[in-house]
């Protein structure tokens, strides 16, 4: 548990450091200041590390761990580059771009961008009771039934978490991760 706590703190600290633009990202042309979506990609990787999925959340014992982007993709190649070569609980991490909420049932994490705001009720309904972590860019995402939403606070990426939605899905989130979040509940 100490190792997991240290990895969580180290990973989230790295995300916060990126968010504060205290380091640069290597590129073929040199270095650049990390973008908002560089930081969010690191957060998605850390969510994969510090949320527990039941075995039933995977099609087979060797199925990869899938982080999916539903709708328009604000990450570009950043998400693929961040996740390249990573594993979660011995499973290869893969990224997928999907177009429909029903395609999300084969994912462990689904990121929905701002393009999906009007479809959010359908997304939440399609994934109700399934072990799929929903993460969104919309400010009210967690209040509308999503599990984790990103928000910018003084140019720093922060997270809101809806623990009840996570519990209903059969997932378990690290208490250390919950302590870093603003806790919200869904609005009726």
JSON list of C-alpha atoms in Angstrom, two decimals:
[
{"chain": "A", "resi": 1, "resn": "UNK", "atom": "CA", "xyz": [0.00, 0.00, 0.00]},
{"chain": "A", "resi": 2, "resn": "UNK", "atom": "CA", "xyz": [2.88, 2.37, 0.74]},
{"chain": "A", "resi": 3, "resn": "UNK", "atom": "CA", "xyz": [4.25, 1.79, -2.76]},
{"chain": "A", "resi": 4, "resn": "UNK", "atom": "CA", "xyz": [0.83, 2.52, -4.30]},
{"chain": "A", "resi": 5, "resn": "UNK", "atom": "CA", "xyz": [0.51, 5.67, -2.22]},
{"chain": "A", "resi": 6, "resn": "UNK", "atom": "CA", "xyz": [3.94, 6.84, -3.27]},
{"chain": "A", "resi": 7, "resn": "UNK", "atom": "CA", "xyz": [3.18, 6.12, -6.94]},
{"chain": "A", "resi": 8, "resn": "UNK", "atom": "CA", "xyz": [-0.11, 8.02, -6.67]},
{"chain": "A", "resi": 9, "resn": "UNK", "atom": "CA", "xyz": [1.52, 11.01, -5.05]},
{"chain": "A", "resi": 10, "resn": "UNK", "atom": "CA", "xyz": [4.40, 10.94, -7.52]},
{"chain": "A", "resi": 11, "resn": "UNK", "atom": "CA", "xyz": [2.08, 10.63, -10.51]},
{"chain": "A", "resi": 12, "resn": "UNK", "atom": "CA", "xyz": [-0.30, 13.33, -9.40]},
{"chain": "A", "resi": 13, "resn": "UNK", "atom": "CA", "xyz": [2.56, 15.58, -8.40]},
{"chain": "A", "resi": 14, "resn": "UNK", "atom": "CA", "xyz": [3.92, 15.16, -11.92]},
{"chain": "A", "resi": 15, "resn": "UNK", "atom": "CA", "xyz": [0.52, 16.16, -13.32]},
{"chain": "A", "resi": 16, "resn": "UNK", "atom": "CA", "xyz": [0.39, 19.21, -11.08]},
{"chain": "A", "resi": 17, "resn": "UNK", "atom": "CA", "xyz": [3.91, 20.18, -12.03]},
{"chain": "A", "resi": 18, "resn": "UNK", "atom": "CA", "xyz": [2.96, 19.90, -15.68]},
{"chain": "A", "resi": 19, "resn": "UNK", "atom": "CA", "xyz": [-0.18, 21.85, -14.99]},
{"chain": "A", "resi": 20, "resn": "UNK", "atom": "CA", "xyz": [1.84, 24.65, -13.46]},
{"chain": "A", "resi": 21, "resn": "UNK", "atom": "CA", "xyz": [4.07, 24.59, -16.56]},
{"chain": "A", "resi": 22, "resn": "UNK", "atom": "CA", "xyz": [7.19, 24.06, -14.48]},
{"chain": "A", "resi": 23, "resn": "UNK", "atom": "CA", "xyz": [8.70, 21.67, -16.97]},
{"chain": "A", "resi": 24, "resn": "UNK", "atom": "CA", "xyz": [8.75, 21.21, -20.71]},
{"chain": "A", "resi": 25, "resn": "UNK", "atom": "CA", "xyz": [7.76, 18.44, -23.08]},
{"chain": "A", "resi": 26, "resn": "UNK", "atom": "CA", "xyz": [10.45, 17.05, -25.41]},
{"chain": "A", "resi": 27, "resn": "UNK", "atom": "CA", "xyz": [9.64, 17.21, -29.11]},
{"chain": "A", "resi": 28, "resn": "UNK", "atom": "CA", "xyz": [11.56, 16.62, -32.31]},
{"chain": "A", "resi": 29, "resn": "UNK", "atom": "CA", "xyz": [12.15, 20.38, -32.51]},
{"chain": "A", "resi": 30, "resn": "UNK", "atom": "CA", "xyz": [13.33, 20.75, -28.91]},
{"chain": "A", "resi": 31, "resn": "UNK", "atom": "CA", "xyz": [11.04, 21.33, -25.93]},
{"chain": "A", "resi": 32, "resn": "UNK", "atom": "CA", "xyz": [7.70, 22.99, -25.38]},
{"chain": "A", "resi": 33, "resn": "UNK", "atom": "CA", "xyz": [5.50, 24.01, -22.49]},
{"chain": "A", "resi": 34, "resn": "UNK", "atom": "CA", "xyz": [2.97, 21.28, -21.68]},
{"chain": "A", "resi": 35, "resn": "UNK", "atom": "CA", "xyz": [-0.58, 21.90, -22.79]},
{"chain": "A", "resi": 36, "resn": "UNK", "atom": "CA", "xyz": [-3.78, 21.41, -20.85]},
{"chain": "A", "resi": 37, "resn": "UNK", "atom": "CA", "xyz": [-4.25, 18.09, -22.67]},
{"chain": "A", "resi": 38, "resn": "UNK", "atom": "CA", "xyz": [-0.72, 16.90, -21.84]},
{"chain": "A", "resi": 39, "resn": "UNK", "atom": "CA", "xyz": [-1.73, 17.27, -18.19]},
{"chain": "A", "resi": 40, "resn": "UNK", "atom": "CA", "xyz": [-5.10, 15.60, -18.71]},
{"chain": "A", "resi": 41, "resn": "UNK", "atom": "CA", "xyz": [-3.42, 12.64, -20.45]},
{"chain": "A", "resi": 42, "resn": "UNK", "atom": "CA", "xyz": [-1.20, 12.15, -17.37]},
{"chain": "A", "resi": 43, "resn": "UNK", "atom": "CA", "xyz": [-4.29, 12.31, -15.17]},
{"chain": "A", "resi": 44, "resn": "UNK", "atom": "CA", "xyz": [-6.01, 9.63, -17.28]},
{"chain": "A", "resi": 45, "resn": "UNK", "atom": "CA", "xyz": [-2.97, 7.38, -16.86]},
{"chain": "A", "resi": 46, "resn": "UNK", "atom": "CA", "xyz": [-3.05, 7.94, -13.10]},
{"chain": "A", "resi": 47, "resn": "UNK", "atom": "CA", "xyz": [-6.78, 7.24, -12.94]},
{"chain": "A", "resi": 48, "resn": "UNK", "atom": "CA", "xyz": [-6.03, 3.89, -14.58]},
{"chain": "A", "resi": 49, "resn": "UNK", "atom": "CA", "xyz": [-3.42, 3.19, -11.91]},
{"chain": "A", "resi": 50, "resn": "UNK", "atom": "CA", "xyz": [-5.46, 4.22, -8.88]},
{"chain": "A", "resi": 51, "resn": "UNK", "atom": "CA", "xyz": [-8.96, 3.00, -9.61]},
{"chain": "A", "resi": 52, "resn": "UNK", "atom": "CA", "xyz": [-9.68, -0.72, -9.22]},
{"chain": "A", "resi": 53, "resn": "UNK", "atom": "CA", "xyz": [-11.72, -2.60, -11.83]},
{"chain": "A", "resi": 54, "resn": "UNK", "atom": "CA", "xyz": [-13.46, -5.93, -11.21]},
{"chain": "A", "resi": 55, "resn": "UNK", "atom": "CA", "xyz": [-12.38, -8.85, -13.42]},
{"chain": "A", "resi": 56, "resn": "UNK", "atom": "CA", "xyz": [-15.83, -8.67, -15.02]},
{"chain": "A", "resi": 57, "resn": "UNK", "atom": "CA", "xyz": [-14.79, -5.31, -16.48]},
{"chain": "A", "resi": 58, "resn": "UNK", "atom": "CA", "xyz": [-12.64, -7.12, -19.06]},
{"chain": "A", "resi": 59, "resn": "UNK", "atom": "CA", "xyz": [-13.78, -9.39, -21.89]},
{"chain": "A", "resi": 60, "resn": "UNK", "atom": "CA", "xyz": [-10.97, -11.91, -21.22]},
{"chain": "A", "resi": 61, "resn": "UNK", "atom": "CA", "xyz": [-8.13, -12.43, -18.76]},
{"chain": "A", "resi": 62, "resn": "UNK", "atom": "CA", "xyz": [-5.68, -11.04, -21.34]},
{"chain": "A", "resi": 63, "resn": "UNK", "atom": "CA", "xyz": [-7.81, -8.21, -22.71]},
{"chain": "A", "resi": 64, "resn": "UNK", "atom": "CA", "xyz": [-6.00, -4.85, -22.85]},
{"chain": "A", "resi": 65, "resn": "UNK", "atom": "CA", "xyz": [-6.87, -1.92, -20.63]},
{"chain": "A", "resi": 66, "resn": "UNK", "atom": "CA", "xyz": [-8.64, 0.54, -22.95]},
{"chain": "A", "resi": 67, "resn": "UNK", "atom": "CA", "xyz": [-8.79, 4.29, -22.52]},
{"chain": "A", "resi": 68, "resn": "UNK", "atom": "CA", "xyz": [-11.28, 5.59, -25.07]},
{"chain": "A", "resi": 69, "resn": "UNK", "atom": "CA", "xyz": [-12.07, 9.05, -26.39]},
{"chain": "A", "resi": 70, "resn": "UNK", "atom": "CA", "xyz": [-15.73, 9.48, -27.31]},
{"chain": "A", "resi": 71, "resn": "UNK", "atom": "CA", "xyz": [-16.48, 12.12, -29.91]},
{"chain": "A", "resi": 72, "resn": "UNK", "atom": "CA", "xyz": [-14.04, 14.75, -31.11]},
{"chain": "A", "resi": 73, "resn": "UNK", "atom": "CA", "xyz": [-10.49, 14.18, -29.83]},
{"chain": "A", "resi": 74, "resn": "UNK", "atom": "CA", "xyz": [-8.85, 17.19, -28.16]},
{"chain": "A", "resi": 75, "resn": "UNK", "atom": "CA", "xyz": [-5.68, 15.20, -27.34]},
{"chain": "A", "resi": 76, "resn": "UNK", "atom": "CA", "xyz": [-4.26, 14.70, -30.83]},
{"chain": "A", "resi": 77, "resn": "UNK", "atom": "CA", "xyz": [-1.26, 12.38, -30.46]},
{"chain": "A", "resi": 78, "resn": "UNK", "atom": "CA", "xyz": [-0.63, 13.38, -26.82]},
{"chain": "A", "resi": 79, "resn": "UNK", "atom": "CA", "xyz": [-2.74, 10.62, -25.27]},
{"chain": "A", "resi": 80, "resn": "UNK", "atom": "CA", "xyz": [-1.15, 7.90, -27.43]},
{"chain": "A", "resi": 81, "resn": "UNK", "atom": "CA", "xyz": [2.34, 9.18, -26.63]},
{"chain": "A", "resi": 82, "resn": "UNK", "atom": "CA", "xyz": [1.63, 9.37, -22.89]},
{"chain": "A", "resi": 83, "resn": "UNK", "atom": "CA", "xyz": [0.22, 5.84, -22.74]},
{"chain": "A", "resi": 84, "resn": "UNK", "atom": "CA", "xyz": [2.73, 4.17, -25.09]},
{"chain": "A", "resi": 85, "resn": "UNK", "atom": "CA", "xyz": [4.34, 1.13, -23.48]},
{"chain": "A", "resi": 86, "resn": "UNK", "atom": "CA", "xyz": [2.37, 1.44, -20.23]},
{"chain": "A", "resi": 87, "resn": "UNK", "atom": "CA", "xyz": [0.64, -1.48, -18.51]},
{"chain": "A", "resi": 88, "resn": "UNK", "atom": "CA", "xyz": [-2.06, -1.59, -15.86]},
{"chain": "A", "resi": 89, "resn": "UNK", "atom": "CA", "xyz": [-2.19, -4.70, -13.65]},
{"chain": "A", "resi": 90, "resn": "UNK", "atom": "CA", "xyz": [-0.28, -6.63, -16.32]},
{"chain": "A", "resi": 91, "resn": "UNK", "atom": "CA", "xyz": [-2.57, -5.51, -19.15]},
{"chain": "A", "resi": 92, "resn": "UNK", "atom": "CA", "xyz": [-1.30, -3.50, -22.11]},
{"chain": "A", "resi": 93, "resn": "UNK", "atom": "CA", "xyz": [-2.75, -0.01, -22.21]},
{"chain": "A", "resi": 94, "resn": "UNK", "atom": "CA", "xyz": [-4.42, 0.94, -25.50]},
{"chain": "A", "resi": 95, "resn": "UNK", "atom": "CA", "xyz": [-6.22, 4.02, -26.74]},
{"chain": "A", "resi": 96, "resn": "UNK", "atom": "CA", "xyz": [-9.32, 3.95, -28.90]},
{"chain": "A", "resi": 97, "resn": "UNK", "atom": "CA", "xyz": [-11.39, 6.64, -30.55]},
{"chain": "A", "resi": 98, "resn": "UNK", "atom": "CA", "xyz": [-15.07, 5.80, -30.54]},
{"chain": "A", "resi": 99, "resn": "UNK", "atom": "CA", "xyz": [-18.13, 7.48, -32.04]},
{"chain": "A", "resi": 100, "resn": "UNK", "atom": "CA", "xyz": [-21.11, 6.07, -30.12]},
{"chain": "A", "resi": 101, "resn": "UNK", "atom": "CA", "xyz": [-21.89, 5.55, -26.43]},
{"chain": "A", "resi": 102, "resn": "UNK", "atom": "CA", "xyz": [-22.60, 1.86, -27.04]},
{"chain": "A", "resi": 103, "resn": "UNK", "atom": "CA", "xyz": [-18.99, 1.42, -28.24]},
{"chain": "A", "resi": 104, "resn": "UNK", "atom": "CA", "xyz": [-17.83, 2.52, -24.78]},
{"chain": "A", "resi": 105, "resn": "UNK", "atom": "CA", "xyz": [-18.85, -0.73, -23.11]},
{"chain": "A", "resi": 106, "resn": "UNK", "atom": "CA", "xyz": [-15.51, -2.31, -24.13]},
{"chain": "A", "resi": 107, "resn": "UNK", "atom": "CA", "xyz": [-13.51, 0.50, -22.52]},
{"chain": "A", "resi": 108, "resn": "UNK", "atom": "CA", "xyz": [-12.30, 0.83, -18.94]},
{"chain": "A", "resi": 109, "resn": "UNK", "atom": "CA", "xyz": [-12.05, 4.64, -19.10]},
{"chain": "A", "resi": 110, "resn": "UNK", "atom": "CA", "xyz": [-14.10, 6.83, -21.43]},
{"chain": "A", "resi": 111, "resn": "UNK", "atom": "CA", "xyz": [-13.14, 10.47, -21.89]},
{"chain": "A", "resi": 112, "resn": "UNK", "atom": "CA", "xyz": [-15.89, 12.63, -23.35]},
{"chain": "A", "resi": 113, "resn": "UNK", "atom": "CA", "xyz": [-14.98, 16.03, -24.66]},
{"chain": "A", "resi": 114, "resn": "UNK", "atom": "CA", "xyz": [-17.05, 19.15, -24.98]},
{"chain": "A", "resi": 115, "resn": "UNK", "atom": "CA", "xyz": [-18.51, 17.86, -28.28]},
{"chain": "A", "resi": 116, "resn": "UNK", "atom": "CA", "xyz": [-20.56, 15.31, -26.33]},
{"chain": "A", "resi": 117, "resn": "UNK", "atom": "CA", "xyz": [-22.39, 17.67, -23.97]},
{"chain": "A", "resi": 118, "resn": "UNK", "atom": "CA", "xyz": [-25.79, 17.11, -25.57]},
{"chain": "A", "resi": 119, "resn": "UNK", "atom": "CA", "xyz": [-25.32, 13.31, -25.59]},
{"chain": "A", "resi": 120, "resn": "UNK", "atom": "CA", "xyz": [-24.25, 13.07, -21.94]},
{"chain": "A", "resi": 121, "resn": "UNK", "atom": "CA", "xyz": [-27.57, 11.58, -20.71]},
{"chain": "A", "resi": 122, "resn": "UNK", "atom": "CA", "xyz": [-27.32, 8.85, -23.38]},
{"chain": "A", "resi": 123, "resn": "UNK", "atom": "CA", "xyz": [-23.69, 8.17, -22.44]},
{"chain": "A", "resi": 124, "resn": "UNK", "atom": "CA", "xyz": [-24.50, 7.88, -18.73]},
{"chain": "A", "resi": 125, "resn": "UNK", "atom": "CA", "xyz": [-27.48, 5.61, -19.53]},
{"chain": "A", "resi": 126, "resn": "UNK", "atom": "CA", "xyz": [-25.44, 3.38, -21.88]},
{"chain": "A", "resi": 127, "resn": "UNK", "atom": "CA", "xyz": [-22.80, 2.83, -19.18]},
{"chain": "A", "resi": 128, "resn": "UNK", "atom": "CA", "xyz": [-25.07, 2.64, -16.12]},
{"chain": "A", "resi": 129, "resn": "UNK", "atom": "CA", "xyz": [-23.97, -0.16, -13.81]},
{"chain": "A", "resi": 130, "resn": "UNK", "atom": "CA", "xyz": [-20.96, -1.05, -15.94]},
{"chain": "A", "resi": 131, "resn": "UNK", "atom": "CA", "xyz": [-17.37, -0.89, -14.66]},
{"chain": "A", "resi": 132, "resn": "UNK", "atom": "CA", "xyz": [-16.41, 1.99, -16.97]},
{"chain": "A", "resi": 133, "resn": "UNK", "atom": "CA", "xyz": [-14.89, 5.16, -15.51]},
{"chain": "A", "resi": 134, "resn": "UNK", "atom": "CA", "xyz": [-16.40, 8.19, -17.22]},
{"chain": "A", "resi": 135, "resn": "UNK", "atom": "CA", "xyz": [-14.26, 11.32, -17.40]},
{"chain": "A", "resi": 136, "resn": "UNK", "atom": "CA", "xyz": [-15.39, 14.56, -18.95]},
{"chain": "A", "resi": 137, "resn": "UNK", "atom": "CA", "xyz": [-14.29, 18.04, -19.90]},
{"chain": "A", "resi": 138, "resn": "UNK", "atom": "CA", "xyz": [-17.65, 19.67, -19.21]},
{"chain": "A", "resi": 139, "resn": "UNK", "atom": "CA", "xyz": [-17.80, 21.66, -15.96]},
{"chain": "A", "resi": 140, "resn": "UNK", "atom": "CA", "xyz": [-21.09, 20.05, -14.84]},
{"chain": "A", "resi": 141, "resn": "UNK", "atom": "CA", "xyz": [-20.12, 16.55, -16.04]},
{"chain": "A", "resi": 142, "resn": "UNK", "atom": "CA", "xyz": [-20.08, 15.02, -12.54]},
{"chain": "A", "resi": 143, "resn": "UNK", "atom": "CA", "xyz": [-23.30, 16.79, -11.56]},
{"chain": "A", "resi": 144, "resn": "UNK", "atom": "CA", "xyz": [-24.96, 15.28, -14.62]},
{"chain": "A", "resi": 145, "resn": "UNK", "atom": "CA", "xyz": [-23.99, 11.69, -13.70]},
{"chain": "A", "resi": 146, "resn": "UNK", "atom": "CA", "xyz": [-20.39, 11.44, -14.90]},
{"chain": "A", "resi": 147, "resn": "UNK", "atom": "CA", "xyz": [-17.70, 10.19, -12.51]},
{"chain": "A", "resi": 148, "resn": "UNK", "atom": "CA", "xyz": [-14.74, 12.57, -12.90]},
{"chain": "A", "resi": 149, "resn": "UNK", "atom": "CA", "xyz": [-14.60, 15.98, -14.53]},
{"chain": "A", "resi": 150, "resn": "UNK", "atom": "CA", "xyz": [-11.67, 18.23, -15.28]},
{"chain": "A", "resi": 151, "resn": "UNK", "atom": "CA", "xyz": [-11.79, 21.93, -14.50]},
{"chain": "A", "resi": 152, "resn": "UNK", "atom": "CA", "xyz": [-9.28, 24.74, -14.82]},
{"chain": "A", "resi": 153, "resn": "UNK", "atom": "CA", "xyz": [-8.57, 26.75, -11.70]},
{"chain": "A", "resi": 154, "resn": "UNK", "atom": "CA", "xyz": [-6.07, 29.58, -12.16]},
{"chain": "A", "resi": 155, "resn": "UNK", "atom": "CA", "xyz": [-4.56, 27.78, -15.18]},
{"chain": "A", "resi": 156, "resn": "UNK", "atom": "CA", "xyz": [-4.18, 24.55, -13.19]},
{"chain": "A", "resi": 157, "resn": "UNK", "atom": "CA", "xyz": [-6.06, 21.36, -14.09]},
{"chain": "A", "resi": 158, "resn": "UNK", "atom": "CA", "xyz": [-8.14, 20.14, -11.13]},
{"chain": "A", "resi": 159, "resn": "UNK", "atom": "CA", "xyz": [-10.64, 17.30, -10.78]},
{"chain": "A", "resi": 160, "resn": "UNK", "atom": "CA", "xyz": [-14.16, 16.90, -9.46]},
{"chain": "A", "resi": 161, "resn": "UNK", "atom": "CA", "xyz": [-15.30, 13.41, -8.46]},
{"chain": "A", "resi": 162, "resn": "UNK", "atom": "CA", "xyz": [-18.79, 11.94, -8.04]},
{"chain": "A", "resi": 163, "resn": "UNK", "atom": "CA", "xyz": [-18.10, 9.02, -5.61]},
{"chain": "A", "resi": 164, "resn": "UNK", "atom": "CA", "xyz": [-21.68, 7.74, -5.77]},
{"chain": "A", "resi": 165, "resn": "UNK", "atom": "CA", "xyz": [-21.51, 7.29, -9.55]},
{"chain": "A", "resi": 166, "resn": "UNK", "atom": "CA", "xyz": [-18.17, 5.47, -9.15]},
{"chain": "A", "resi": 167, "resn": "UNK", "atom": "CA", "xyz": [-19.61, 3.17, -6.46]},
{"chain": "A", "resi": 168, "resn": "UNK", "atom": "CA", "xyz": [-22.68, 2.33, -8.57]},
{"chain": "A", "resi": 169, "resn": "UNK", "atom": "CA", "xyz": [-20.40, 1.23, -11.42]},
{"chain": "A", "resi": 170, "resn": "UNK", "atom": "CA", "xyz": [-18.60, -1.33, -9.24]},
{"chain": "A", "resi": 171, "resn": "UNK", "atom": "CA", "xyz": [-15.30, 0.57, -9.33]},
{"chain": "A", "resi": 172, "resn": "UNK", "atom": "CA", "xyz": [-13.19, 1.49, -6.32]},
{"chain": "A", "resi": 173, "resn": "UNK", "atom": "CA", "xyz": [-11.15, 4.70, -6.21]},
{"chain": "A", "resi": 174, "resn": "UNK", "atom": "CA", "xyz": [-8.08, 5.22, -4.05]},
{"chain": "A", "resi": 175, "resn": "UNK", "atom": "CA", "xyz": [-8.79, 7.35, -0.98]},
{"chain": "A", "resi": 176, "resn": "UNK", "atom": "CA", "xyz": [-5.62, 9.34, -1.74]},
{"chain": "A", "resi": 177, "resn": "UNK", "atom": "CA", "xyz": [-7.04, 10.27, -5.14]},
{"chain": "A", "resi": 178, "resn": "UNK", "atom": "CA", "xyz": [-10.35, 11.25, -3.55]},
{"chain": "A", "resi": 179, "resn": "UNK", "atom": "CA", "xyz": [-8.51, 13.58, -1.16]},
{"chain": "A", "resi": 180, "resn": "UNK", "atom": "CA", "xyz": [-7.10, 15.50, -4.13]},
{"chain": "A", "resi": 181, "resn": "UNK", "atom": "CA", "xyz": [-10.53, 16.02, -5.67]},
{"chain": "A", "resi": 182, "resn": "UNK", "atom": "CA", "xyz": [-13.49, 18.26, -5.06]},
{"chain": "A", "resi": 183, "resn": "UNK", "atom": "CA", "xyz": [-16.37, 15.92, -4.19]},
{"chain": "A", "resi": 184, "resn": "UNK", "atom": "CA", "xyz": [-19.67, 16.56, -5.97]},
{"chain": "A", "resi": 185, "resn": "UNK", "atom": "CA", "xyz": [-22.93, 14.70, -6.32]},
{"chain": "A", "resi": 186, "resn": "UNK", "atom": "CA", "xyz": [-25.30, 14.31, -9.22]},
{"chain": "A", "resi": 187, "resn": "UNK", "atom": "CA", "xyz": [-28.20, 16.74, -9.43]},
{"chain": "A", "resi": 188, "resn": "UNK", "atom": "CA", "xyz": [-31.63, 15.08, -9.63]}
]
